[in-house]
XYZ file of C-alpha atoms in Angstrom:
368
model
C 0.000 0.000 0.000
C 1.426 3.385 -0.968
C 1.657 6.298 1.457
C -1.089 8.043 -0.494
C -3.633 5.266 -0.065
C -6.225 5.584 2.695
C -5.243 3.548 5.743
C -7.986 1.352 7.205
C -9.598 2.222 10.536
C -8.289 0.428 13.588
C -10.137 -2.747 14.631
C -13.097 -2.119 16.921
C -12.199 -2.308 20.606
C -13.467 -5.564 22.105
C -15.996 -4.968 24.876
C -18.687 -6.852 26.706
C -22.193 -6.174 25.394
C -25.158 -4.718 27.272
C -28.760 -4.105 26.268
C -30.410 -0.694 26.503
C -33.996 -1.714 25.988
C -33.802 -3.782 22.820
C -30.743 -1.917 21.530
C -27.461 -3.836 21.921
C -24.480 -1.704 22.930
C -20.879 -2.838 22.691
C -19.443 -6.068 21.363
C -20.093 -6.265 17.642
C -23.283 -4.156 17.770
C -23.505 -1.080 15.517
C -22.449 2.201 17.123
C -25.644 3.998 18.139
C -26.583 7.672 18.117
C -28.012 9.224 21.274
C -29.332 12.603 22.332
C -30.943 14.158 25.407
C -34.272 15.929 25.696
C -34.162 19.661 26.356
C -37.720 20.048 27.617
C -38.981 20.268 31.184
C -39.485 16.571 31.958
C -42.635 17.399 33.920
C -44.197 18.451 30.602
C -44.948 14.985 29.262
C -46.470 16.099 25.965
C -43.550 18.361 25.060
C -41.005 15.722 26.065
C -42.655 12.907 24.111
C -43.065 15.175 21.089
C -39.369 16.006 21.211
C -38.404 12.340 21.485
C -40.404 11.583 18.331
C -38.627 14.450 16.563
C -35.286 13.021 17.663
C -36.224 9.527 16.511
C -37.195 10.942 13.141
C -33.738 12.508 12.894
C -32.016 9.188 13.609
C -31.799 9.093 17.413
C -31.717 5.494 18.672
C -31.466 5.999 22.449
C -32.660 9.099 24.307
C -31.678 10.388 27.740
C -34.232 12.195 29.899
C -33.359 14.120 33.036
C -35.197 13.146 36.222
C -34.170 15.941 38.601
C -37.238 16.199 40.843
C -39.943 14.109 42.494
C -42.527 15.511 40.078
C -40.385 14.526 37.099
C -40.129 11.046 38.592
C -43.904 10.823 38.951
C -44.477 11.324 35.213
C -41.405 9.498 33.953
C -43.322 6.256 33.411
C -45.662 8.032 30.987
C -42.716 9.198 28.882
C -41.205 5.699 28.789
C -44.536 4.128 27.846
C -45.000 6.501 24.917
C -41.402 6.733 23.673
C -40.581 5.011 20.361
C -36.960 4.448 21.490
C -35.307 3.322 24.761
C -35.163 5.985 27.475
C -32.156 6.489 29.761
C -32.965 8.146 33.088
C -30.436 10.830 34.043
C -30.119 10.819 37.842
C -28.068 12.957 40.212
C -27.891 13.163 44.010
C -31.209 11.498 44.960
C -30.928 7.708 44.696
C -34.691 7.374 45.246
C -35.304 8.932 41.841
C -33.229 6.150 40.282
C -35.494 3.585 41.940
C -38.603 5.367 40.693
C -37.203 5.658 37.166
C -36.267 1.974 37.080
C -39.789 1.019 38.137
C -41.136 3.482 35.578
C -39.609 1.780 32.561
C -36.101 3.230 32.224
C -33.970 1.220 29.813
C -30.788 2.408 31.550
C -29.799 4.551 34.542
C -27.179 7.262 34.146
C -25.655 7.949 37.546
C -22.450 8.925 39.300
C -22.257 6.400 42.144
C -20.205 8.883 44.118
C -22.913 11.549 44.311
C -25.921 9.467 45.358
C -24.746 8.645 48.872
C -23.136 5.745 50.689
C -22.731 2.115 49.668
C -26.167 1.227 51.061
C -27.802 3.620 48.589
C -25.648 2.392 45.730
C -26.644 -1.151 46.709
C -30.328 -0.210 46.561
C -29.901 1.173 43.023
C -27.841 -1.814 41.885
C -30.383 -4.250 43.327
C -33.188 -2.460 41.519
C -31.241 -2.344 38.231
C -30.486 -6.053 38.540
C -34.118 -6.827 39.298
C -35.277 -4.894 36.248
C -32.462 -6.133 34.011
C -31.243 -2.655 33.097
C -27.650 -1.370 32.802
C -26.051 1.574 34.548
C -24.047 4.232 32.760
C -21.298 5.826 34.810
C -20.996 9.404 33.623
C -17.719 11.127 34.473
C -17.598 14.806 33.554
C -14.491 16.965 33.655
C -16.534 19.793 35.138
C -17.797 17.871 38.157
C -14.976 15.691 39.487
C -14.628 14.809 43.145
C -12.856 17.412 45.269
C -10.143 15.036 46.440
C -9.219 14.190 42.839
C -9.024 17.864 41.919
C -6.710 18.419 44.892
C -4.588 15.401 43.969
C -4.171 16.230 40.270
C -4.556 20.033 40.440
C -7.285 20.069 37.803
C -9.522 17.747 35.789
C -6.711 15.947 33.977
C -7.324 12.807 31.899
C -5.713 10.816 34.708
C -8.102 12.342 37.237
C -11.104 11.502 35.066
C -9.956 7.914 34.648
C -9.350 7.520 38.397
C -12.876 8.819 39.013
C -14.304 6.298 36.565
C -12.359 3.406 38.093
C -13.539 4.462 41.532
C -17.184 4.399 40.405
C -16.709 1.098 38.574
C -15.293 -0.468 41.738
C -18.344 0.679 43.701
C -20.657 -1.172 41.297
C -18.409 -4.225 40.928
C -18.329 -4.523 44.715
C -22.032 -5.299 44.454
C -21.452 -7.843 41.714
C -22.877 -5.537 39.022
C -21.245 -5.556 35.585
C -23.898 -4.278 33.144
C -22.021 -1.009 32.875
C -21.391 1.635 30.232
C -18.934 4.483 30.811
C -18.512 8.035 29.560
C -15.512 10.318 30.173
C -16.445 13.734 28.857
C -14.525 16.984 28.965
C -15.351 20.188 27.113
C -12.151 20.030 25.058
C -10.934 17.480 22.564
C -7.466 16.675 23.898
C -8.457 15.774 27.476
C -11.416 13.744 26.275
C -9.382 11.724 23.788
C -6.597 11.092 26.270
C -9.026 10.001 29.003
C -10.811 7.464 26.806
C -7.499 6.106 25.528
C -6.236 5.604 29.081
C -9.361 3.858 30.323
C -9.652 1.679 27.209
C -6.439 -0.049 28.300
C -7.869 -0.942 31.707
C -11.489 -2.091 31.315
C -13.641 -3.930 28.790
C -16.886 -2.048 29.394
C -18.552 -0.287 26.426
C -17.961 3.463 26.094
C -20.369 6.290 25.408
C -18.479 9.059 23.567
C -19.015 12.792 23.636
C -17.403 16.193 24.017
C -19.465 17.710 26.797
C -20.733 21.282 26.477
C -19.207 21.301 22.988
C -20.799 24.660 22.138
C -23.022 26.201 19.510
C -23.696 24.307 16.245
C -20.661 25.659 14.383
C -17.897 25.185 16.943
C -19.607 22.301 18.718
C -19.945 20.275 15.559
C -16.261 20.760 14.762
C -15.042 19.858 18.261
C -17.362 16.853 18.474
C -16.376 15.599 15.039
C -12.658 15.955 15.690
C -12.715 14.410 19.169
C -15.075 11.543 18.485
C -13.663 11.072 14.996
C -10.204 10.400 16.444
C -11.551 7.855 18.924
C -13.886 6.133 16.477
C -11.060 5.830 13.952
C -9.036 4.123 16.685
C -11.843 1.629 17.281
C -12.975 3.229 20.550
C -16.652 3.974 21.166
C -19.975 2.158 21.235
C -22.525 4.978 21.497
C -22.141 8.687 20.732
C -23.841 11.944 21.608
C -23.088 15.253 19.892
C -23.752 17.939 22.540
C -24.808 21.191 20.897
C -26.420 24.368 22.171
C -29.368 24.119 19.811
C -31.832 21.624 18.401
C -31.466 18.020 19.442
C -32.401 16.900 15.947
C -29.202 18.527 14.693
C -27.223 16.525 17.259
C -28.682 13.313 15.840
C -28.046 14.259 12.218
C -24.454 15.270 12.928
C -23.885 12.034 14.808
C -25.176 9.894 11.969
C -23.141 11.814 9.404
C -20.043 11.391 11.556
C -20.489 7.619 11.619
C -21.268 7.425 7.915
C -18.228 9.505 7.012
C -16.037 6.906 8.732
C -17.861 4.020 7.088
C -19.212 2.867 10.461
C -22.867 3.162 9.500
C -24.790 3.045 6.259
C -28.197 4.438 5.413
C -29.386 7.885 4.446
C -28.091 9.710 1.405
C -24.769 11.405 0.757
C -24.733 14.758 -0.987
C -21.559 16.170 -2.491
C -21.639 19.892 -3.221
C -18.907 22.321 -4.171
C -18.006 25.355 -2.034
C -18.591 27.790 -4.927
C -16.066 30.210 -6.438
C -15.831 32.952 -9.040
C -16.471 30.460 -11.852
C -19.998 29.674 -10.686
C -22.793 31.269 -12.713
C -25.829 29.957 -10.844
C -27.154 30.658 -7.336
C -25.415 27.582 -5.978
C -26.221 28.146 -2.305
C -29.942 28.315 -3.001
C -29.915 25.381 -5.399
C -27.867 23.131 -3.084
C -29.921 23.895 0.022
C -33.268 23.497 -1.737
C -32.171 20.222 -3.305
C -30.927 18.894 0.045
C -34.240 19.731 1.733
C -36.156 18.051 -1.082
C -33.980 14.941 -0.886
C -34.772 14.531 2.820
C -38.427 14.042 1.920
C -37.557 11.487 -0.787
C -35.434 9.590 1.752
C -33.536 7.304 -0.608
C -30.874 5.493 1.426
C -27.326 4.569 0.411
C -27.191 6.839 -2.616
C -24.843 9.674 -3.602
C -25.995 12.955 -5.114
C -23.732 15.712 -6.416
C -24.593 19.397 -6.771
C -21.751 21.205 -8.510
C -21.523 24.811 -9.574
C -19.469 24.996 -12.747
C -18.168 23.140 -15.779
C -14.592 22.643 -14.473
C -15.050 19.957 -11.794
C -18.803 19.735 -12.033
C -19.307 17.218 -14.840
C -16.742 14.821 -13.396
C -18.213 14.878 -9.886
C -21.752 14.703 -11.253
C -20.859 11.677 -13.349
C -19.355 9.881 -10.325
C -22.606 10.290 -8.367
C -25.756 8.209 -8.758
C -27.480 11.463 -9.691
C -25.733 14.776 -10.161
C -25.970 18.236 -11.594
C -23.295 20.538 -12.962
C -24.112 24.232 -13.254
C -23.431 26.388 -16.296
C -24.344 29.905 -17.370
C -27.861 30.102 -15.944
C -28.501 26.414 -16.572
C -27.618 22.960 -15.322
C -26.750 19.564 -16.747
C -28.262 16.580 -14.917
C -26.352 13.289 -15.005
C -27.464 9.842 -13.946
C -24.808 7.158 -13.479
C -22.449 9.171 -15.662
C -24.909 9.751 -18.490
C -26.236 13.215 -19.351
C -30.031 12.961 -19.194
C -31.317 16.559 -19.045
C -30.315 20.156 -19.653
C -32.543 22.650 -17.837
C -32.720 26.364 -17.054
C -31.576 27.509 -13.622
C -35.104 28.327 -12.466
C -36.184 24.761 -13.285
C -33.108 23.076 -11.879
C -34.349 22.189 -8.384
C -37.721 20.709 -9.388
C -36.144 18.872 -12.342
C -33.428 17.348 -10.156
C -35.920 16.276 -7.489
C -38.151 14.783 -10.171
C -35.258 12.636 -11.349
C -34.416 11.721 -7.754
C -37.964 10.492 -7.217
C -37.697 8.381 -10.366
C -34.476 6.782 -9.112
C -36.117 6.053 -5.749
C -39.236 4.571 -7.386
C -37.137 2.306 -9.586
C -35.097 1.145 -6.593
C -38.274 0.394 -4.613
C -39.738 -1.531 -7.555
C -36.554 -3.584 -7.886
C -36.685 -4.513 -4.182
C -40.329 -5.555 -4.500
């Protein structure tokens, strides 16, 4: 293999497998995309509506905060109506973990160190074992134990790993091993280093994320770089892109991240050029309108190309299953390398989507 050829991804890290509802996590199971609701959990209708929106955007496991007694009282309604497994996010009050487990939680996200003594941990572990649900240990660089901060000076990767091992030992002491672990910091370097360190010491599945990653622009970049490094190294079993914004965007970014690394299939891939002085059509409008239209067509495992000029455009368009290359106020539409239509700019979007629907219909007919 030459130096210019793409090197393969590292083999997937070998872990034990757990079940979150009916979704397998770890082992040889596909890497799953998660998100977290941003509604007030006490508002059941708003929370369930948001979960359905997330599921429509590709979310496979959803986390719901249970911070109060009232939230715990309605949690069972959310679980009963959710189309995907629900993870209960619990802090401080171990009794809420018991309520959530009885209410249908598919997993409990806790920090064993902040719910009280070993007797309270034992109560949660006993309940989780009774219900057959796993526990996710969530270590966050922004909320480490005081003694670890004093020992290491700050939330170093080593401090995060020691916190995780401490929490793991608390659960293992009770004979509990259905565990998933996350080690999240708000920056890429610490997060990557922490996961790498812990991966050498345990075989539990990992949930990846860059916590408090930021607004959609910066947060998407930091999440993609950090999780992309780890996923390419074979580390990671579930992911969550944490953005200040819509949860649906978190799910879409997560799926695209996995697809870009060849770790998941499904959906469509759209190639579009960045535009330059050669372009003679309104490329931004055309590309965005085509992408929105393609979402409704929902043809999976297909590549579209939307190119702006006649330099690289025809070549890229020909490589795609369906592509368009812009010209002077017009566009050439290619299918599997063959020119099939030449249309005016104002007709370009509807003409392209018409052809995309034809391709989808033919594919559906072939499957039938």
